CSV table of C-alpha atoms and ligand atoms in Angstrom, one decimal:
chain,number,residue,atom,x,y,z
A,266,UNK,CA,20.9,2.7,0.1
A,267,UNK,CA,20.7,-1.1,-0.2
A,268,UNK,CA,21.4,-3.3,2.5
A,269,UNK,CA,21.1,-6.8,3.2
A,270,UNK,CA,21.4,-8.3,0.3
A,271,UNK,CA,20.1,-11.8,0.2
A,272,UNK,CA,20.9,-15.0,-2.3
A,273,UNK,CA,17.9,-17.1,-3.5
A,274,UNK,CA,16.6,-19.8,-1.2
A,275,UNK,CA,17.2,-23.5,-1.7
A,276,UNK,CA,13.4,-23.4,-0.4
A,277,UNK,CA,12.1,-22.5,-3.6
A,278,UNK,CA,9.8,-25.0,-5.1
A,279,UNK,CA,10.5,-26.6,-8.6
A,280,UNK,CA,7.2,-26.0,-10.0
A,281,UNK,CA,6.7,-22.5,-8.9
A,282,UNK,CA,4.6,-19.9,-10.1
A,283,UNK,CA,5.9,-16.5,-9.5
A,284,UNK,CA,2.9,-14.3,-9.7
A,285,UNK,CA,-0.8,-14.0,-10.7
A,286,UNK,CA,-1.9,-10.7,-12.1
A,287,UNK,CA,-5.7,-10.4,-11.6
A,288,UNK,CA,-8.4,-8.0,-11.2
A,289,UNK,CA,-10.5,-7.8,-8.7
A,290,UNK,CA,-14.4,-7.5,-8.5
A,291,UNK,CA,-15.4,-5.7,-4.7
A,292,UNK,CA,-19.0,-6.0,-5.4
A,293,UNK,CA,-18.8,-9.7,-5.3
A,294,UNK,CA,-15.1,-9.9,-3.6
A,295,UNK,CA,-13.8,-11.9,-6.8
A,296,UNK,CA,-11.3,-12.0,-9.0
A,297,UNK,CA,-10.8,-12.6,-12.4
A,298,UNK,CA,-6.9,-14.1,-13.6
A,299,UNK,CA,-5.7,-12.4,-16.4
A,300,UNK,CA,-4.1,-16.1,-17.2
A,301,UNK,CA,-6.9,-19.1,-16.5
A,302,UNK,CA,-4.1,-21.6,-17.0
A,303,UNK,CA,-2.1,-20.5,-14.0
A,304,UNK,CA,-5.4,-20.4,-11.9
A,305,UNK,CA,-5.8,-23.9,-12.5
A,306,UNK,CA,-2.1,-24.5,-11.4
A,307,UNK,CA,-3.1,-22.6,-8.2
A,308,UNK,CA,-5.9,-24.0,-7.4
A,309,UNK,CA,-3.9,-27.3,-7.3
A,310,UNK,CA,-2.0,-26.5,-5.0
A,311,UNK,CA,-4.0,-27.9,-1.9
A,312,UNK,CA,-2.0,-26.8,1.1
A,313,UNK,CA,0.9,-24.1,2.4
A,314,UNK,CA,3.8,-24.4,0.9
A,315,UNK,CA,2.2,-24.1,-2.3
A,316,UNK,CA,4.0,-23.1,-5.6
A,317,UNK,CA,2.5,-19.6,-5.5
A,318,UNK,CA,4.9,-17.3,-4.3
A,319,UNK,CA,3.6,-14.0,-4.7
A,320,UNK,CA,0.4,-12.3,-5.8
A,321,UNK,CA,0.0,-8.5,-7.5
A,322,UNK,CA,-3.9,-7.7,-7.8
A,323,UNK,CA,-4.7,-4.6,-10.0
A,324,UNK,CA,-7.0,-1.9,-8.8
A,325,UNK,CA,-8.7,-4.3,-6.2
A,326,UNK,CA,-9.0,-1.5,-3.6
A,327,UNK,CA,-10.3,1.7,-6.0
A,328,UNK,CA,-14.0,1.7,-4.7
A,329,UNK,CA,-12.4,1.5,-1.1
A,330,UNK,CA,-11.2,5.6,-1.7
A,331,UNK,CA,-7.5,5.1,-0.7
A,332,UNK,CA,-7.5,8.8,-0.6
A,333,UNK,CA,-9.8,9.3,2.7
A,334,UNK,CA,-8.0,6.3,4.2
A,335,UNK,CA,-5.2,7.8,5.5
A,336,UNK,CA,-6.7,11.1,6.2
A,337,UNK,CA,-7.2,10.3,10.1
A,338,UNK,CA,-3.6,8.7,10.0
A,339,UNK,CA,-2.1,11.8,8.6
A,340,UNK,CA,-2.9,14.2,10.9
A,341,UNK,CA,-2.8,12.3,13.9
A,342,UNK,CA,0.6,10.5,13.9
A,343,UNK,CA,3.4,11.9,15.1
A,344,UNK,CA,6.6,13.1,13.1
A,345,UNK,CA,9.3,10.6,13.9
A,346,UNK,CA,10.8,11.5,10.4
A,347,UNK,CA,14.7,10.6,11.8
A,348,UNK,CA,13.8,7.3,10.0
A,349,UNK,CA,12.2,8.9,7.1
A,350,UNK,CA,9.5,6.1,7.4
A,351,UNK,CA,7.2,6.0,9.8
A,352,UNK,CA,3.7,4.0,10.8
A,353,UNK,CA,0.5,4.3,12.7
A,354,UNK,CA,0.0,1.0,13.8
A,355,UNK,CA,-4.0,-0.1,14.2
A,356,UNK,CA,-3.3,0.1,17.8
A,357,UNK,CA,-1.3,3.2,17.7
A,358,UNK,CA,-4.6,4.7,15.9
A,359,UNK,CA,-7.1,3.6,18.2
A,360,UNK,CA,-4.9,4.8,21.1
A,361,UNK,CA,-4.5,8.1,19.3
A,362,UNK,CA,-7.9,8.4,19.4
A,363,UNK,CA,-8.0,8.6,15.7
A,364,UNK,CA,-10.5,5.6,15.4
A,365,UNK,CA,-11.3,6.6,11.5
A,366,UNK,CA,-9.8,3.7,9.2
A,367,UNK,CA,-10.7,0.9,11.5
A,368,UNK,CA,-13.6,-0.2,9.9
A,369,UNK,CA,-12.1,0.0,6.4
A,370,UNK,CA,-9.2,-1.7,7.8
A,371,UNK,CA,-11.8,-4.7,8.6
A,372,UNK,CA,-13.4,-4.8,5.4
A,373,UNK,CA,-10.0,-4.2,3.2
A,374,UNK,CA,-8.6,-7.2,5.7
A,375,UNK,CA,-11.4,-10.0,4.8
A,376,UNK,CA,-10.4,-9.4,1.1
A,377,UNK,CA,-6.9,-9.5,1.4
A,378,UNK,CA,-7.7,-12.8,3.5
A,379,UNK,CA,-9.7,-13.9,1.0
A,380,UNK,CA,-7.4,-13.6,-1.9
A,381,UNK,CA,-4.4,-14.8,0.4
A,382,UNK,CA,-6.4,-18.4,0.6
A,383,UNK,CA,-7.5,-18.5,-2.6
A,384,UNK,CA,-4.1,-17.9,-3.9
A,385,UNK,CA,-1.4,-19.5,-1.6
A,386,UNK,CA,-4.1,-22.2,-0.4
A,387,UNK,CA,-3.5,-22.0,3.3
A,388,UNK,CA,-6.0,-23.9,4.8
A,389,UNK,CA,-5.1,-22.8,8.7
A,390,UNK,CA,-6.7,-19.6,9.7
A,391,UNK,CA,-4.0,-16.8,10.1
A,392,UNK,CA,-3.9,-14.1,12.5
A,393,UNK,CA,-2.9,-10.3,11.7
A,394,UNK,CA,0.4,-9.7,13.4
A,395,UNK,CA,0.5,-6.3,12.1
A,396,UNK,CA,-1.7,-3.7,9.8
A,397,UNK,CA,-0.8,0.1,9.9
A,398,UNK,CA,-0.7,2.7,7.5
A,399,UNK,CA,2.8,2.9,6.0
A,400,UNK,CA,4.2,7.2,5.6
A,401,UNK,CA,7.6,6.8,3.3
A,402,UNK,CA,8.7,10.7,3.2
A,403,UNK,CA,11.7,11.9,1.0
A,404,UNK,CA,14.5,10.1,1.4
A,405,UNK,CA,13.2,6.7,2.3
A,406,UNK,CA,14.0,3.3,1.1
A,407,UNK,CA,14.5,-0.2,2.0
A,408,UNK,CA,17.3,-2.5,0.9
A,409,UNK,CA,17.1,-6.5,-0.1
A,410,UNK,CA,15.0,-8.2,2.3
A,411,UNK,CA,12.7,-10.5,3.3
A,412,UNK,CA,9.9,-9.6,5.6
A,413,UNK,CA,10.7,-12.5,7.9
A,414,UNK,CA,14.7,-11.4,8.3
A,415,UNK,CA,15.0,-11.1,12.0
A,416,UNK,CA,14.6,-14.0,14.6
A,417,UNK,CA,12.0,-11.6,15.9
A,418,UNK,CA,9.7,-11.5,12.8
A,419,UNK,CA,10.4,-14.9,12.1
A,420,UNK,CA,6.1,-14.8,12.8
A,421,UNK,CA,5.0,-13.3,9.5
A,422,UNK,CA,4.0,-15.5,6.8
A,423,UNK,CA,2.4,-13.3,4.2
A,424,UNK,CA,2.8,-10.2,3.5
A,425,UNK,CA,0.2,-7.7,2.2
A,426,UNK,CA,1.2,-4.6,0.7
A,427,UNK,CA,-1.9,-1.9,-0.3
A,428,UNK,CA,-0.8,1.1,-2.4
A,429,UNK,CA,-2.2,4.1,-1.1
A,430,UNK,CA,-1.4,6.7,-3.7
A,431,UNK,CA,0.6,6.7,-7.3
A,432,UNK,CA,4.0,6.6,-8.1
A,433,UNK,CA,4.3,10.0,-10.6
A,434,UNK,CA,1.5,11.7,-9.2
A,435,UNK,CA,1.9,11.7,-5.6
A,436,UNK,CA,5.8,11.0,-5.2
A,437,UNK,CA,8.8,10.4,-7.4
A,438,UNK,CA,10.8,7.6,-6.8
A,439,UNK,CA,9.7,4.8,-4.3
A,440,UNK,CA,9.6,1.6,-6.6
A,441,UNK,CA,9.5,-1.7,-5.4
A,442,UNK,CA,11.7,-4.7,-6.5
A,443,UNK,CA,11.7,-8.8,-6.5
A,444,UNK,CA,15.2,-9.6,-6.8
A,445,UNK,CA,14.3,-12.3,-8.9
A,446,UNK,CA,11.4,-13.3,-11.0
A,447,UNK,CA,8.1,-11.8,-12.0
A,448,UNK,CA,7.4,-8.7,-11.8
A,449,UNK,CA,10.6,-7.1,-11.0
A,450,UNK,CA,9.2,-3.9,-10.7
A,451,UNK,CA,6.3,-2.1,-9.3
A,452,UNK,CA,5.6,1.1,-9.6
A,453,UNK,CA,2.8,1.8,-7.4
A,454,UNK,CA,-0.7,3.1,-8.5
A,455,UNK,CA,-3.1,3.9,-5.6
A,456,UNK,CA,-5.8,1.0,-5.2
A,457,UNK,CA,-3.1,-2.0,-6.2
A,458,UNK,CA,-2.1,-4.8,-3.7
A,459,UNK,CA,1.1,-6.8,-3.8
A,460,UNK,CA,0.7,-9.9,-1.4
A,461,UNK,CA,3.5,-12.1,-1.1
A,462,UNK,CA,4.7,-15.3,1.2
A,463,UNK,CA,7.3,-13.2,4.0
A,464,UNK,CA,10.1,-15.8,3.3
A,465,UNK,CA,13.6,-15.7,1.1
A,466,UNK,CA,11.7,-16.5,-1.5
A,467,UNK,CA,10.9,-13.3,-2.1
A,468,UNK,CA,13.3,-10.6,-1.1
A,469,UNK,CA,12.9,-7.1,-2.2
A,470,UNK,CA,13.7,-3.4,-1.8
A,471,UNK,CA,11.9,-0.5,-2.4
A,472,UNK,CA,14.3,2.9,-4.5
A,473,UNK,CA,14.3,5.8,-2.8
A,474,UNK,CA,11.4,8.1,-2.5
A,475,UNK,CA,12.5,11.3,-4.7
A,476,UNK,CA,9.9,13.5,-3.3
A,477,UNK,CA,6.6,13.3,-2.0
A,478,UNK,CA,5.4,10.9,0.2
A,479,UNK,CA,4.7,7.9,-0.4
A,480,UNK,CA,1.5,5.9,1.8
A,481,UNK,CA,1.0,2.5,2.5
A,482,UNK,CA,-1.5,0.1,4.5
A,483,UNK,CA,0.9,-2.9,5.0
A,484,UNK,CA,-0.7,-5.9,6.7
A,485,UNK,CA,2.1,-9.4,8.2
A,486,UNK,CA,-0.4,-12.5,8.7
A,487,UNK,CA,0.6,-15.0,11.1
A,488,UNK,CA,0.0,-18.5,11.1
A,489,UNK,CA,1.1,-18.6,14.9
A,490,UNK,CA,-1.8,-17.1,16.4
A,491,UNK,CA,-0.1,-16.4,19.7
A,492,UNK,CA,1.2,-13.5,17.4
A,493,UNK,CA,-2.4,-12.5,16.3
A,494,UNK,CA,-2.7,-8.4,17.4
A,495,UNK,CA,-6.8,-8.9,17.4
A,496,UNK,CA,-7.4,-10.0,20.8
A,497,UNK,CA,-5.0,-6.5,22.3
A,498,UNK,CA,-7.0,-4.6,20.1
A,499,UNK,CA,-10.5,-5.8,20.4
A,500,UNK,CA,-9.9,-5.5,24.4
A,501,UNK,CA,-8.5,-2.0,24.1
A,502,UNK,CA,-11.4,-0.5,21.3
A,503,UNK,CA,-14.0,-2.4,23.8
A,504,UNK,CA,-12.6,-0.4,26.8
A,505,UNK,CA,-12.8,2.6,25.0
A,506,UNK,CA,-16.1,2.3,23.6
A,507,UNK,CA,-17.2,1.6,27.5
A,508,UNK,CA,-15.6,4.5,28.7
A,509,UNK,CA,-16.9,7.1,26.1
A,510,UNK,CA,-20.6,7.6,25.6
A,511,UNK,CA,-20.0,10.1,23.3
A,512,UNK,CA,-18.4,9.8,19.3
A,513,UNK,CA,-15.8,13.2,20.2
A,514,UNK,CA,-13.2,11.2,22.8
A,515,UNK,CA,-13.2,8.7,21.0
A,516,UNK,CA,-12.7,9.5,17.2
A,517,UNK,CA,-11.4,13.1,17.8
A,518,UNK,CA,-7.4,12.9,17.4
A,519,UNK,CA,-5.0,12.9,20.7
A,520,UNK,CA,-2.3,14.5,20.6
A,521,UNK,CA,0.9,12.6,21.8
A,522,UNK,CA,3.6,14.8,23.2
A,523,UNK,CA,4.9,18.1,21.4
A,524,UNK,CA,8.4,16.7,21.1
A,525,UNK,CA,7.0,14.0,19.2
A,526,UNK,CA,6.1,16.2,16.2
A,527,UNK,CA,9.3,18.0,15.8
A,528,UNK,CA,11.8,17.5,13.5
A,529,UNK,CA,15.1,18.6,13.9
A,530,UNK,CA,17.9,18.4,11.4
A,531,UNK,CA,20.6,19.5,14.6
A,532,UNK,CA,20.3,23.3,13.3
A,533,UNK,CA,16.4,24.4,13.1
A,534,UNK,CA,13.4,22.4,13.2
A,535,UNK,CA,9.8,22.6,12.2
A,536,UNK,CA,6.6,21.1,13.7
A,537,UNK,CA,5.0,18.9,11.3
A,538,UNK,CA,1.4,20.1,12.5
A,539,UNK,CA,2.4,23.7,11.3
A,540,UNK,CA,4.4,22.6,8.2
A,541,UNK,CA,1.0,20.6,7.1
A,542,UNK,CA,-1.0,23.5,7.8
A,543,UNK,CA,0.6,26.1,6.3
A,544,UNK,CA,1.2,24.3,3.0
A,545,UNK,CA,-2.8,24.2,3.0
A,546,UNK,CA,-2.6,28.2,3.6
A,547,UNK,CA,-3.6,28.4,7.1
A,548,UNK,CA,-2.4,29.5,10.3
A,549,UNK,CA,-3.4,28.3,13.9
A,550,UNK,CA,-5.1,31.3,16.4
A,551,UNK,CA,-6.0,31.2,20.2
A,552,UNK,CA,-9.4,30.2,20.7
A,553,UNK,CA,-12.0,32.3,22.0
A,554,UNK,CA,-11.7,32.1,25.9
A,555,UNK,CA,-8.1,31.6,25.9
A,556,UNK,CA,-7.9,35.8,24.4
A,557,UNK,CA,-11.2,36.6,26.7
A,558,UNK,CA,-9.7,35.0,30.8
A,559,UNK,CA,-6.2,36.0,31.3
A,560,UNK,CA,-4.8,33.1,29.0
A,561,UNK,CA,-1.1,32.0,30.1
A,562,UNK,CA,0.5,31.3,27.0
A,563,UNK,CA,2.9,28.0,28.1
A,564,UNK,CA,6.2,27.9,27.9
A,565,UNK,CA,6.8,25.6,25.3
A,566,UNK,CA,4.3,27.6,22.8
A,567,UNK,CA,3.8,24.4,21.0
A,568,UNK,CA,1.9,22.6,23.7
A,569,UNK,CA,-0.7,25.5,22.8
A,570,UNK,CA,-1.1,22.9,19.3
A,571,UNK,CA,-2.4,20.6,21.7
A,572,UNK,CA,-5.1,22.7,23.3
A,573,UNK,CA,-8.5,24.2,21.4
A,574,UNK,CA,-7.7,26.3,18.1
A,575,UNK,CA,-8.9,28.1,15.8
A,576,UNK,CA,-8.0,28.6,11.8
A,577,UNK,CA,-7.2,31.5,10.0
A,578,UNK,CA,-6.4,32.0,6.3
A,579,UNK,CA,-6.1,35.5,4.8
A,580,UNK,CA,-6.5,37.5,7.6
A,581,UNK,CA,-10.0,36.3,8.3
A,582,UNK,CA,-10.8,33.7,11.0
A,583,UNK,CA,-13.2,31.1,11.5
A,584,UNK,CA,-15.2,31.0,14.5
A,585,UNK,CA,-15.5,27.1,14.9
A,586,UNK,CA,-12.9,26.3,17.9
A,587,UNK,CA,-11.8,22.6,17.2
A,588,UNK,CA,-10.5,20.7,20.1
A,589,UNK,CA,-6.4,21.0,19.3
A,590,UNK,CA,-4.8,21.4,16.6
A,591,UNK,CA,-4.8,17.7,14.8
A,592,UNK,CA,-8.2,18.3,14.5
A,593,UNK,CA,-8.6,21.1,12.9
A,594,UNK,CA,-5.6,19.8,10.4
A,595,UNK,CA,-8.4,16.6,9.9
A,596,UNK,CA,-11.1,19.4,8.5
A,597,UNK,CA,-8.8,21.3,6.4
A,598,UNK,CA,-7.4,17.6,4.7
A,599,UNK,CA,-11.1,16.5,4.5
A,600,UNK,CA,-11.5,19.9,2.8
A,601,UNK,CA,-9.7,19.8,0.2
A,602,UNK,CA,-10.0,15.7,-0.7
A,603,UNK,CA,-13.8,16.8,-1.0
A,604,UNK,CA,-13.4,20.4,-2.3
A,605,UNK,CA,-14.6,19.2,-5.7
A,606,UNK,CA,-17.9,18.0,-4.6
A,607,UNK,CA,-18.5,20.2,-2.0
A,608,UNK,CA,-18.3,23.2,-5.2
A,609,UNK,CA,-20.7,21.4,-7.2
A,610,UNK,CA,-22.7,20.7,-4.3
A,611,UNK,CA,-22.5,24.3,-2.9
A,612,UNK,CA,-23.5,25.7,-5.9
A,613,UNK,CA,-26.5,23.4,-5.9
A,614,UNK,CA,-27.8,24.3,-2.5
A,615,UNK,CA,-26.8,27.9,-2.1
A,616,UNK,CA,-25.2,28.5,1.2
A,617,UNK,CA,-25.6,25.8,3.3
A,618,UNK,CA,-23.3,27.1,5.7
A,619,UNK,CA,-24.8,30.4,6.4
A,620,UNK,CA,-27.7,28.4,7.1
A,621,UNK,CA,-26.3,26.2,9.4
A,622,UNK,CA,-25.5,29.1,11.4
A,623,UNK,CA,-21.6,29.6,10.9
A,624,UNK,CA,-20.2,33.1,10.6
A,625,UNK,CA,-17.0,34.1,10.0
A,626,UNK,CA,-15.3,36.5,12.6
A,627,UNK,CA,-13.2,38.8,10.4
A,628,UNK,CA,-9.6,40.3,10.6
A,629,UNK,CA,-9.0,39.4,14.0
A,630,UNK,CA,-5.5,40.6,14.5
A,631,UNK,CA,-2.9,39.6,16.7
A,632,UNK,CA,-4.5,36.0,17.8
A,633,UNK,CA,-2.5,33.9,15.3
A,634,UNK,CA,-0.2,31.9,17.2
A,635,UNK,CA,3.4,32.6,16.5
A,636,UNK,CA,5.1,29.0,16.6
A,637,UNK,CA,8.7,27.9,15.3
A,638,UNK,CA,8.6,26.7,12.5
A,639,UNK,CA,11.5,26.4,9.5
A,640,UNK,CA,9.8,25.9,6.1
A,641,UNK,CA,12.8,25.6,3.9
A,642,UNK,CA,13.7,23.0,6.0
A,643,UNK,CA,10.0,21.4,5.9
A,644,UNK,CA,10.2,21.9,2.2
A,645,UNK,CA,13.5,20.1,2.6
A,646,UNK,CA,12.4,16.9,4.4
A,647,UNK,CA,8.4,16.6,3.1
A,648,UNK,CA,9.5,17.7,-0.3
A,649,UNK,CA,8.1,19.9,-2.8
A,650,UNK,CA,5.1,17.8,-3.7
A,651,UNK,CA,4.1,18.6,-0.7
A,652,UNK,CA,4.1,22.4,-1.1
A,653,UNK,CA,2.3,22.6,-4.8
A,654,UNK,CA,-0.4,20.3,-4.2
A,655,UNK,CA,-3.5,22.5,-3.6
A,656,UNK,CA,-2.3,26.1,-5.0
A,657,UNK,CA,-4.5,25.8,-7.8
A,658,UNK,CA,-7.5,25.4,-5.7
A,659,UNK,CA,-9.9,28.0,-5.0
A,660,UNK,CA,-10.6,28.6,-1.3
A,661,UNK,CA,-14.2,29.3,0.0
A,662,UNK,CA,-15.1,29.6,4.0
A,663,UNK,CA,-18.8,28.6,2.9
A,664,UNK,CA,-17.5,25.1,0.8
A,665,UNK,CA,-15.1,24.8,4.3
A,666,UNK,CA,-17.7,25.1,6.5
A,667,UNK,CA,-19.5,22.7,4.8
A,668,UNK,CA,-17.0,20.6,4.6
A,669,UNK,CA,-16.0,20.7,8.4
A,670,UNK,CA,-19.9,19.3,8.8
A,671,UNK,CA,-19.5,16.5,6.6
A,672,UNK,CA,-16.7,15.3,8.2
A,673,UNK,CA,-18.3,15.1,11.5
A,674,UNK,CA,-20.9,13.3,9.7
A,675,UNK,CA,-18.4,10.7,8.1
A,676,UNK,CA,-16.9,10.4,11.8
A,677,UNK,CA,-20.4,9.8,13.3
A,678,UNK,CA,-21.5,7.1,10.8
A,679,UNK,CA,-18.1,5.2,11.2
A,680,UNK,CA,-18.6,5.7,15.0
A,681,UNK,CA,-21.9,3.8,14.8
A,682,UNK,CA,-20.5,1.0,12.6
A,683,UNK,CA,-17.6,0.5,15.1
A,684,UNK,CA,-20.7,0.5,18.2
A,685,UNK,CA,-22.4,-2.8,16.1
A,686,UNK,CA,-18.8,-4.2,15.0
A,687,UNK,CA,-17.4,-4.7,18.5
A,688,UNK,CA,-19.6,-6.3,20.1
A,689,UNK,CA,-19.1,-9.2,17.2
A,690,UNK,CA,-15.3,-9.0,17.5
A,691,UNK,CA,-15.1,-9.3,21.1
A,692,UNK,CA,-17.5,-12.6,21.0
A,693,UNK,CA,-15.2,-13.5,18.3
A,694,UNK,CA,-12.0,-12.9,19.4
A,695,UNK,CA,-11.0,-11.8,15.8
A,696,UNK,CA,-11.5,-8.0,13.6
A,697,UNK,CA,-13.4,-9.5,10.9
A,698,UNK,CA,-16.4,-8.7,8.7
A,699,UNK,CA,-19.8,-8.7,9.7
A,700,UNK,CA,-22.6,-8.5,7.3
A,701,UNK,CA,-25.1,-6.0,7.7
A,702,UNK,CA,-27.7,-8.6,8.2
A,703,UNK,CA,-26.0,-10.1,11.4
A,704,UNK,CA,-26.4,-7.1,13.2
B,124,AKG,O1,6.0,-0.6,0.5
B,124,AKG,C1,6.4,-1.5,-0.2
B,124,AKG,O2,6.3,-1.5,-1.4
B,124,AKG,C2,7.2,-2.7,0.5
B,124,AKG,C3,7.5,-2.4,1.9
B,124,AKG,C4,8.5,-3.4,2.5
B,124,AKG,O3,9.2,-4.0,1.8
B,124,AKG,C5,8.4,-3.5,3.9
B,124,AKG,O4,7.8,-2.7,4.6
B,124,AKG,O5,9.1,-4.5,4.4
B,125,FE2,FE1,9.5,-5.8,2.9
């Protein structure tokens, strides 16, 4: 559905550029135009307005893994799927407890700032009004607009859009549009940024996402830096890191209420924690002490999602309890983005698992929690992507259990970056990039 449709502004400069295609170099965070003559017309341009209007950079986030980046995000936000598009805001994430991301956000942040002043030649330092990972399920689309269309986002002067995964592979559907000039389309590969001035002058939609789902990390800057979100953050992640000596409260993810990760088409429903986890081939059980005191099991049995678990798969169970259920949903997606290396690793090292002490408790009958849940209906609304994605995998409890270790790992190294990073943001007043050798 289309809506909004806009006519071409008057604003438009006469001696306007429409695009620079580049590629971009992480290691040394520069970027090489695929047309030198229109890099010497942008680097003309001495202040905002300039004549570059938009900005599509090839590939500049692959070394970043846009595959783990969302990973935290996935499990931990809630359904709101009315909308069919939904988004985890930074601050939403650090107050899910799902802290994972923020440091990539910082570092995927000071490139995209980078490249915005390079390209549109802002000289005044912008703020970030807003940067959150951006879930487009089945069903979801945008109509002609421009990012700065309501008196109330009348603050954002660039846009940033990061691809997160590929159009084709990950979801059918879902491609973006300029209504006018170069490149009219973009069909999005995972890695590829689109950065663009938030203004008429470049109104857009985005089709319909076919199937699949379609991911995100979409970044307003502001010149206005009332409008910066830094300083709520920075005040918020200091608090927290205060408060919580330990990595677990922190980084493990909170659950926000039960009703908040049901979807309902009026009819049935299906909780999107179970629909994920299913798909994957597992099933939530009771944890240990809840079957060993006299465990009430609440009334609403999916506010038992939100207390310890366990997983099953196949009848067998593992014996790791994991603090609710988004959790254990984090292992099992960390699981199978890694299950290729953990293979070759596992068959390198024999098994590391046993070693590290974790047994399996077998066939334990009648602890798998019995929650509503309407696939069809899941397959429905997530779509069949979605439901095929891992069947070819083989499973292994050893390669899991590994796997559930690394990612505590991961969590505590990022833990530790965010401990050194803070500090410089609050003195700062800004998320930005600190070189190792600052510290
Ligand atoms: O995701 C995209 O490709 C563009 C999204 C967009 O237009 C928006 O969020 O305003
Ligand atoms: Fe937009």
């Amino acid at each position: 559905m289309r809506s909004s449709r806009r006519g071409r502004s008057s604003r438009a400069p006469k001696r306007e550029v429409s695009l620079i295609v580049g590629t971009a170099h992480l290691a040394t965070r520069e970027w090489t135009p695929h047309s030198p003559t229109r890099l010497s017309i942008l680097l003309a341009c001495p202040e905002y307005p300039c004549n570059i209007r938009r900005y599509f950079l090839r590939n500049l986030m692959s070394n970043i893994g846009t595959e783990e980046f969302p990973l935290g995000h996935k499990s931990s936000r809630s359904a709101l799927m009315r909308v069919s598009r939904s988004s985890s805001g930074l601050g939403s994430i650090i107050c899910s407890g799902s802290g994972l991301g923020l440091v990539r956000f910082d570092s995927i942040q000071k490139i995209l700032k980078d490249a915005r002043s390079s390209t549109f030649g802002c000289s005044v330092e912008l703020g970030t009004h807003f940067r959150g990972i951006l879930f487009w399920c089945k069903g979801a689309s945008i109509g002609w607009h421009s990012d700065d269309n309501r008196s109330y986002l009348k603050q954002r002067d660039f846009a940033a859009v990061c691809y997160l995964n590929s159009h084709g592979k990950d979801f059918k559907g879902g491609a973006f549009h300029f209504k006018d000039g170069e490149p009219s389309s973009v069909f999005p590969v995972a890695g590829d940024v689109l950065i663009y001035t938030a203004d008429d002058r470049n109104v857009h939609s985005v089709d319909e996402v076919l199937d699949g789902e379609r991911l995100t990390l979409t970044l307003w800057f502001t010149r206005n830096r009332a409008h910066d979100e830094d300083a709520k953050l920075i005040s918020h992640l200091s608090k927290s890191l205060s408060t919580h000596d330990k990595i677990f409260p922190l980084f493990l993810p909170l659950p926000a209420s039960s009703n908040m990760y049901w979807f309902s088409d009026g009819v049935s429903g299906f909780d999107i924690r179970c629909a994920r986890i299913q798909n994957f081939g597992f099933r939530f059980c009771l944890s240990k002490d809840q079957k060993i005191s006299n465990f009430t099991v609440p009334d609403d049995s999916l506010e038992l999602l939100n207390m310890p678990v366990r997983l099953s798969r196949g009848g067998e169970t593992y014996s790791k309890e994991f603090i609710n259920s988004l959790h254990g949903l984090q292992a099992i997606q960390f699981y199978y983005l890694k299950a290729s290396e953990m293979l070759a690793l596992g068959r390198k090292q024999g098994s590391a698992a046993e070693s590290e002490g974790i047994h399996l408790l077998k066939k334990m009958n009648g602890s798998e929690l019995v929650l509503p849940c309407d696939h069809l209906l899941a397959e429905k609304v997530l779509g069949s992507f979605m439901y095929c994605e891992h069947e070819t995998m083989p499973f292994s409890w050893d390669e899991f259990s590994m796997a559930v270790i690394r990612w505590e790992e991961y969590m505590c190294s990022l833990y530790e970056q965010l401990v050194m990073l803070v500090p410089h943001w609050v003195t700062h007043q800004t998320i930005f990039l600190v070189h190792t050798s600052d510290f």
